[in-house]
Tab-separated table of C-alpha atoms in Angstrom:
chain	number	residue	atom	x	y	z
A	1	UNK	CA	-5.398	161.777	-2.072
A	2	UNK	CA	-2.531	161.573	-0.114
A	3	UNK	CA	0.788	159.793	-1.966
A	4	UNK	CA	1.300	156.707	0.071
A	5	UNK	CA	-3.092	155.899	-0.913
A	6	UNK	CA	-1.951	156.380	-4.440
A	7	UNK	CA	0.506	154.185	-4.149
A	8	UNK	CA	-1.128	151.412	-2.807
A	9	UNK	CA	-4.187	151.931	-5.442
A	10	UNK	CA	-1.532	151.060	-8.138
A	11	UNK	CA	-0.068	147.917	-6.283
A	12	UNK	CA	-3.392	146.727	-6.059
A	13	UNK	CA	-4.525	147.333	-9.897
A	14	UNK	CA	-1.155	145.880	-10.877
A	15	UNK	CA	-1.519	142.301	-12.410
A	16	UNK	CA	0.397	139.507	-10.645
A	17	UNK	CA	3.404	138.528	-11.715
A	18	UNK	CA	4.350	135.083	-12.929
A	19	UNK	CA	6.549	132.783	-11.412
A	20	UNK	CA	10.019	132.216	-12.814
A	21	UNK	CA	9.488	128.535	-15.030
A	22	UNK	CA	12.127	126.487	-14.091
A	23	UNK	CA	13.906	124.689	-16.440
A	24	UNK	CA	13.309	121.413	-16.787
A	25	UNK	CA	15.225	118.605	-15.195
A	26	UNK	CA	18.059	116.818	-17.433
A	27	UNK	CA	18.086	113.280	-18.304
A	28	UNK	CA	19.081	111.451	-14.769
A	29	UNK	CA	22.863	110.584	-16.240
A	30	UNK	CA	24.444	107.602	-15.750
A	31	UNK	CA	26.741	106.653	-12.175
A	32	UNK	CA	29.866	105.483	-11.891
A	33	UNK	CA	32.011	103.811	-9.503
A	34	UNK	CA	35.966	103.531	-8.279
A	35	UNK	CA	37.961	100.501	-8.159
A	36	UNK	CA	39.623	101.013	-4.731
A	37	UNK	CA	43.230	98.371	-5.351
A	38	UNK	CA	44.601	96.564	-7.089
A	39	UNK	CA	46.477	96.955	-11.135
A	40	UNK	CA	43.026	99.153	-12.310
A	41	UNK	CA	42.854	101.238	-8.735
A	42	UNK	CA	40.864	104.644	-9.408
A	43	UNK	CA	39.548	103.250	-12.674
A	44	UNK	CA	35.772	104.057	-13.204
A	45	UNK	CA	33.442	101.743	-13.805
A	46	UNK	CA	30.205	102.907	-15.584
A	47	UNK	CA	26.742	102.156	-13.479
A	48	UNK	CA	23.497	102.558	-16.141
A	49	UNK	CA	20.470	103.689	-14.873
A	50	UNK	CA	18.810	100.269	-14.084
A	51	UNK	CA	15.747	99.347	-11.924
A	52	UNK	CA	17.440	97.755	-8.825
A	53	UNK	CA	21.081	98.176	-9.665
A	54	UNK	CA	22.690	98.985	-6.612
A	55	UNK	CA	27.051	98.968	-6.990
A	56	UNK	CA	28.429	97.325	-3.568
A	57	UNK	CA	29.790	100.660	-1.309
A	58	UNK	CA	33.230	101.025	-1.272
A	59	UNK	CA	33.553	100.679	1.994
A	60	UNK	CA	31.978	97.286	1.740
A	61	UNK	CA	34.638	96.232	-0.939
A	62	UNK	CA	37.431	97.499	0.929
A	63	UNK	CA	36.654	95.655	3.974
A	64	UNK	CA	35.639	92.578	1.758
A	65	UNK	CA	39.099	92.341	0.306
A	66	UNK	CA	40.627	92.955	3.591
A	67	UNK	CA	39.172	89.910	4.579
A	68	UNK	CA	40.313	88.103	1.495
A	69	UNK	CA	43.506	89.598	1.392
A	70	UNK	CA	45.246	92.218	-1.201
A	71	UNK	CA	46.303	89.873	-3.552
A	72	UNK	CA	44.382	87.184	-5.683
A	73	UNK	CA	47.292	85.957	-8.085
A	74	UNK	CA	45.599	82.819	-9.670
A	75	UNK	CA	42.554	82.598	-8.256
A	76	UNK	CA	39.606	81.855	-10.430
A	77	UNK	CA	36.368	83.863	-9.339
A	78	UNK	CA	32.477	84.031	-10.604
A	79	UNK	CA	31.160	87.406	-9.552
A	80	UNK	CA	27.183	86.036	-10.403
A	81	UNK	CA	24.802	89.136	-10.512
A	82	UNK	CA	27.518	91.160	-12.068
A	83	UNK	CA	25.363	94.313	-11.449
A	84	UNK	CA	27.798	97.043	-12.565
A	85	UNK	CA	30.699	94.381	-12.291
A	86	UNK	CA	32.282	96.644	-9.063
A	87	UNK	CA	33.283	93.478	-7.210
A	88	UNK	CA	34.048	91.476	-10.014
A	89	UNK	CA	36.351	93.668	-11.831
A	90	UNK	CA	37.685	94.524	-8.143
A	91	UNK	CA	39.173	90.488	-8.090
A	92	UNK	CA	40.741	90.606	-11.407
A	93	UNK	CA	42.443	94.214	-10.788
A	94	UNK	CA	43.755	92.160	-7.226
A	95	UNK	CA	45.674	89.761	-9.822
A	96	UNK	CA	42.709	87.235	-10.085
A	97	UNK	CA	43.404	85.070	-13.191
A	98	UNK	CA	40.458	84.431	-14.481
A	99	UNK	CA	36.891	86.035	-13.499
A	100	UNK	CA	33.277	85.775	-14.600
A	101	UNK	CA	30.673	88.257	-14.912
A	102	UNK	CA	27.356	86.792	-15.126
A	103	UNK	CA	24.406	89.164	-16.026
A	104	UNK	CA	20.895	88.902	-17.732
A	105	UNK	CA	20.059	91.828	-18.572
A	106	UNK	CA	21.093	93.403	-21.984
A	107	UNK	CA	22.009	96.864	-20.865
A	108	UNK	CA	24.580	96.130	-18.034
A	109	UNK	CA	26.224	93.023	-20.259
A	110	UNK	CA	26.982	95.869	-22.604
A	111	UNK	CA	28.549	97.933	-19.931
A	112	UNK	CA	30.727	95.527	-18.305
A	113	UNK	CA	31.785	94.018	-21.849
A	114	UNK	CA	33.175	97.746	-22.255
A	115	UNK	CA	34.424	98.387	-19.057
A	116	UNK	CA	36.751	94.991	-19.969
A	117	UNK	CA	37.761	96.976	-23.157
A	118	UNK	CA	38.675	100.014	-22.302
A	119	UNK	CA	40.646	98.414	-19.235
A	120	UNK	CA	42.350	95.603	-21.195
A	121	UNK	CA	41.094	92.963	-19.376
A	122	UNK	CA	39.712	90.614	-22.064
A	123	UNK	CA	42.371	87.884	-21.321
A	124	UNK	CA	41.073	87.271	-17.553
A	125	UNK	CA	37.505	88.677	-17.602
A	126	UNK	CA	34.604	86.987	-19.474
A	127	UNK	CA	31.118	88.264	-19.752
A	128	UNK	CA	28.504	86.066	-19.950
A	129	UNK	CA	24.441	87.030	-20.051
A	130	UNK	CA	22.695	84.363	-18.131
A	131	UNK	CA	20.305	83.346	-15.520
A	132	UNK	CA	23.056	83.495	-12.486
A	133	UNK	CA	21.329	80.206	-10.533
A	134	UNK	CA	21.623	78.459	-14.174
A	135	UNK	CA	24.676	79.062	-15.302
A	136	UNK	CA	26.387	77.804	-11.722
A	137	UNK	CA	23.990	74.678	-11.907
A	138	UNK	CA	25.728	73.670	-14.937
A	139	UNK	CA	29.184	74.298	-13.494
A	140	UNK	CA	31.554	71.405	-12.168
A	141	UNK	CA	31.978	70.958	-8.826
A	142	UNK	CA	34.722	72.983	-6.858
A	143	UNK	CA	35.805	74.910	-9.756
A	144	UNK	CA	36.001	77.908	-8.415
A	145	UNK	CA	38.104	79.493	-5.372
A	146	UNK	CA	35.450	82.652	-5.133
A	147	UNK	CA	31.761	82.990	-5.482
A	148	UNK	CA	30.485	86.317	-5.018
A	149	UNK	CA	26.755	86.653	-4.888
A	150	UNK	CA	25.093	90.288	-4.401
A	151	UNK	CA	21.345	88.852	-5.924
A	152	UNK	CA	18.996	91.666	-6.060
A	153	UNK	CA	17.198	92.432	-2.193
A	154	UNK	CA	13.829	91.268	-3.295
A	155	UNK	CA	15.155	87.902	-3.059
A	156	UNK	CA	16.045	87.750	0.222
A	157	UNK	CA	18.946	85.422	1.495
A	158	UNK	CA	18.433	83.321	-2.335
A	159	UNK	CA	19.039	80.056	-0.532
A	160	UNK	CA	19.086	77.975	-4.176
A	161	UNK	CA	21.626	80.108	-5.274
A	162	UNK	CA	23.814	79.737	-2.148
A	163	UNK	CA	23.443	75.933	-2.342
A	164	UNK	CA	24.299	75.938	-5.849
A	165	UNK	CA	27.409	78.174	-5.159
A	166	UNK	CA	28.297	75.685	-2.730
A	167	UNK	CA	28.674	72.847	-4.382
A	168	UNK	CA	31.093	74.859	-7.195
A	169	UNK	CA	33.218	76.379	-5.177
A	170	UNK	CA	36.384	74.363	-3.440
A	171	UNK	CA	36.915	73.241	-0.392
A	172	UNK	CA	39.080	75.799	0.725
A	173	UNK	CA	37.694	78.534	-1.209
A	174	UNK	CA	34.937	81.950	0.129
A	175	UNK	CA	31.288	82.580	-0.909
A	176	UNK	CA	30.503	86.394	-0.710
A	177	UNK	CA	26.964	87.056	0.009
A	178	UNK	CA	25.301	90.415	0.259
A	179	UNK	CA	21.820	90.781	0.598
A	180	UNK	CA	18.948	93.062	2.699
A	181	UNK	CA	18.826	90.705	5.601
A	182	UNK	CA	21.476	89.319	7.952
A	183	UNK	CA	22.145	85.447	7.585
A	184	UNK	CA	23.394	83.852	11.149
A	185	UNK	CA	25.222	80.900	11.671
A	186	UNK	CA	22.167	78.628	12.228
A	187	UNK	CA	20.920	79.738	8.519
A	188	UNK	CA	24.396	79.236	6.755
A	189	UNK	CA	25.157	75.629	8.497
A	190	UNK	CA	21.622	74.968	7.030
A	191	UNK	CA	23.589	75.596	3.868
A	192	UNK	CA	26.447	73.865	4.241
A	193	UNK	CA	28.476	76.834	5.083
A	194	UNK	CA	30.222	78.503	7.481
A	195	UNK	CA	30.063	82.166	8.444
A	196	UNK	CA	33.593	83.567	8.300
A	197	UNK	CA	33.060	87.030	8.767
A	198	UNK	CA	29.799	89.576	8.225
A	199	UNK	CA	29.360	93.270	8.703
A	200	UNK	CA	26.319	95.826	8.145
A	201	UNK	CA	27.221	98.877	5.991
A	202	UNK	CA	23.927	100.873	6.323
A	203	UNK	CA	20.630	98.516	4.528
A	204	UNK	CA	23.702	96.323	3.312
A	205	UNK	CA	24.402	93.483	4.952
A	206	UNK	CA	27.364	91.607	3.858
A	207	UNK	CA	28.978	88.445	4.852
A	208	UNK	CA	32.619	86.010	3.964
A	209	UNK	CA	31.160	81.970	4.083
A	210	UNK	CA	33.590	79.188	3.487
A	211	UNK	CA	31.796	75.535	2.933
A	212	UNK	CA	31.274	73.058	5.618
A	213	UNK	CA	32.700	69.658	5.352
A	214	UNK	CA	30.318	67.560	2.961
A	215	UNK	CA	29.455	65.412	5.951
A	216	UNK	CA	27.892	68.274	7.373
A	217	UNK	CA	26.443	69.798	4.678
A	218	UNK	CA	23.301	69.577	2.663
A	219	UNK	CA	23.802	69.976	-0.546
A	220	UNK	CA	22.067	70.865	-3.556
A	221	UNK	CA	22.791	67.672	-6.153
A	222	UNK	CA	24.425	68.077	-9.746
């Protein structure tokens, strides 16, 4: 038998050979995120492994704070559905004087108390778990010079919780709202607001509302 039948006879008796196993995947770790100004710029911020959690890009925060301006000295801000805390902890490193994280769930309270440890921001950042649209019911009206709301997409727009940021923050003050949707001018006046400025980043859709006068506006009662 000529060499090159031999040599296929023992390819073909020769048992297959397994595949490589491929070792198996490590534990998805946890994100993290960059403030981009400010006293804490380049600091990371920690982003758990949550269902929806979604930091705000940071070319949405940079242009956000362009709008608002580099420096917050004094201003008193509620960043409701904290998330990772990217925008609020992005006000207080801008010289904000006091700012509020509100978050309900357990995990990410835990984070952002930590993040205002290891940063040394206890004296102007307070953590508080909570329902967001509760807790700014129960606040006074215009207390607050910023609202930032970034409620999770499968609320849409969140219309209560736009009315009841309206009616807490001052007359002269911004509501931040980003959400999956666009909201025109027709759907903030509707609100009592006015659209300042907007932008799209991608699926984000982002946009700088200051309050209409109360004569115009329809808003939520006390």
């Amino acid at each position: 038998m000529p060499s090159s039948t031999r040599s296929s006879t023992r390819s073909a008796t020769r048992p297959p050979q397994r595949p490589a196993q491929r070792p198996a995947p490590a534990a998805r770790p946890a994100g993290e995120v960059r403030l981009i100004g400010g006293q804490w710029k380049r600091s990371k911020l920690a982003v758990p492994d949550r269902p929806g959690l979604r930091p705000t890009p940071d070319r949405v925060r940079e242009t956000l704070y362009n709008w608002l301006g580099q420096d917050l000295s004094g201003w008193q801000v509620v960043d409701a559905y904290a998330g990772s805390g990217a925008l609020g902890y992005e006000a207080a490193s801008r010289g904000a004087a006091k700012v509020v994280l509100i978050e309900q769930d357990n995990v990410l309270v835990q984070s952002l108390a930590a993040a205002a440890q290891r940063l040394g921001a206890q004296d102007r950042v307070q953590v508080v778990r909570a329902d967001a649209l509760a807790w700014l019911r129960g606040q006074p009206a215009q207390a607050w010079d910023l609202v930032l709301l970034d409620p999770p997409f499968g609320l849409g727009l969140d219309g209560p919780a736009l009315q009841a940021a309206r009616r807490v923050v001052r007359d002269d003050g911004y509501l931040y709202l980003e959400s999956g949707q666009p909201l025109d001018e027709a759907g903030a006046a509707a609100l009592g607001l006015r659209l300042h400025r907007n932008g799209r980043a991608g699926m984000v859709h982002f946009h700088l509302l200051t309050p209409l006068p109360v004569a115009f506006a329809k808003v939520e009662p006390q």
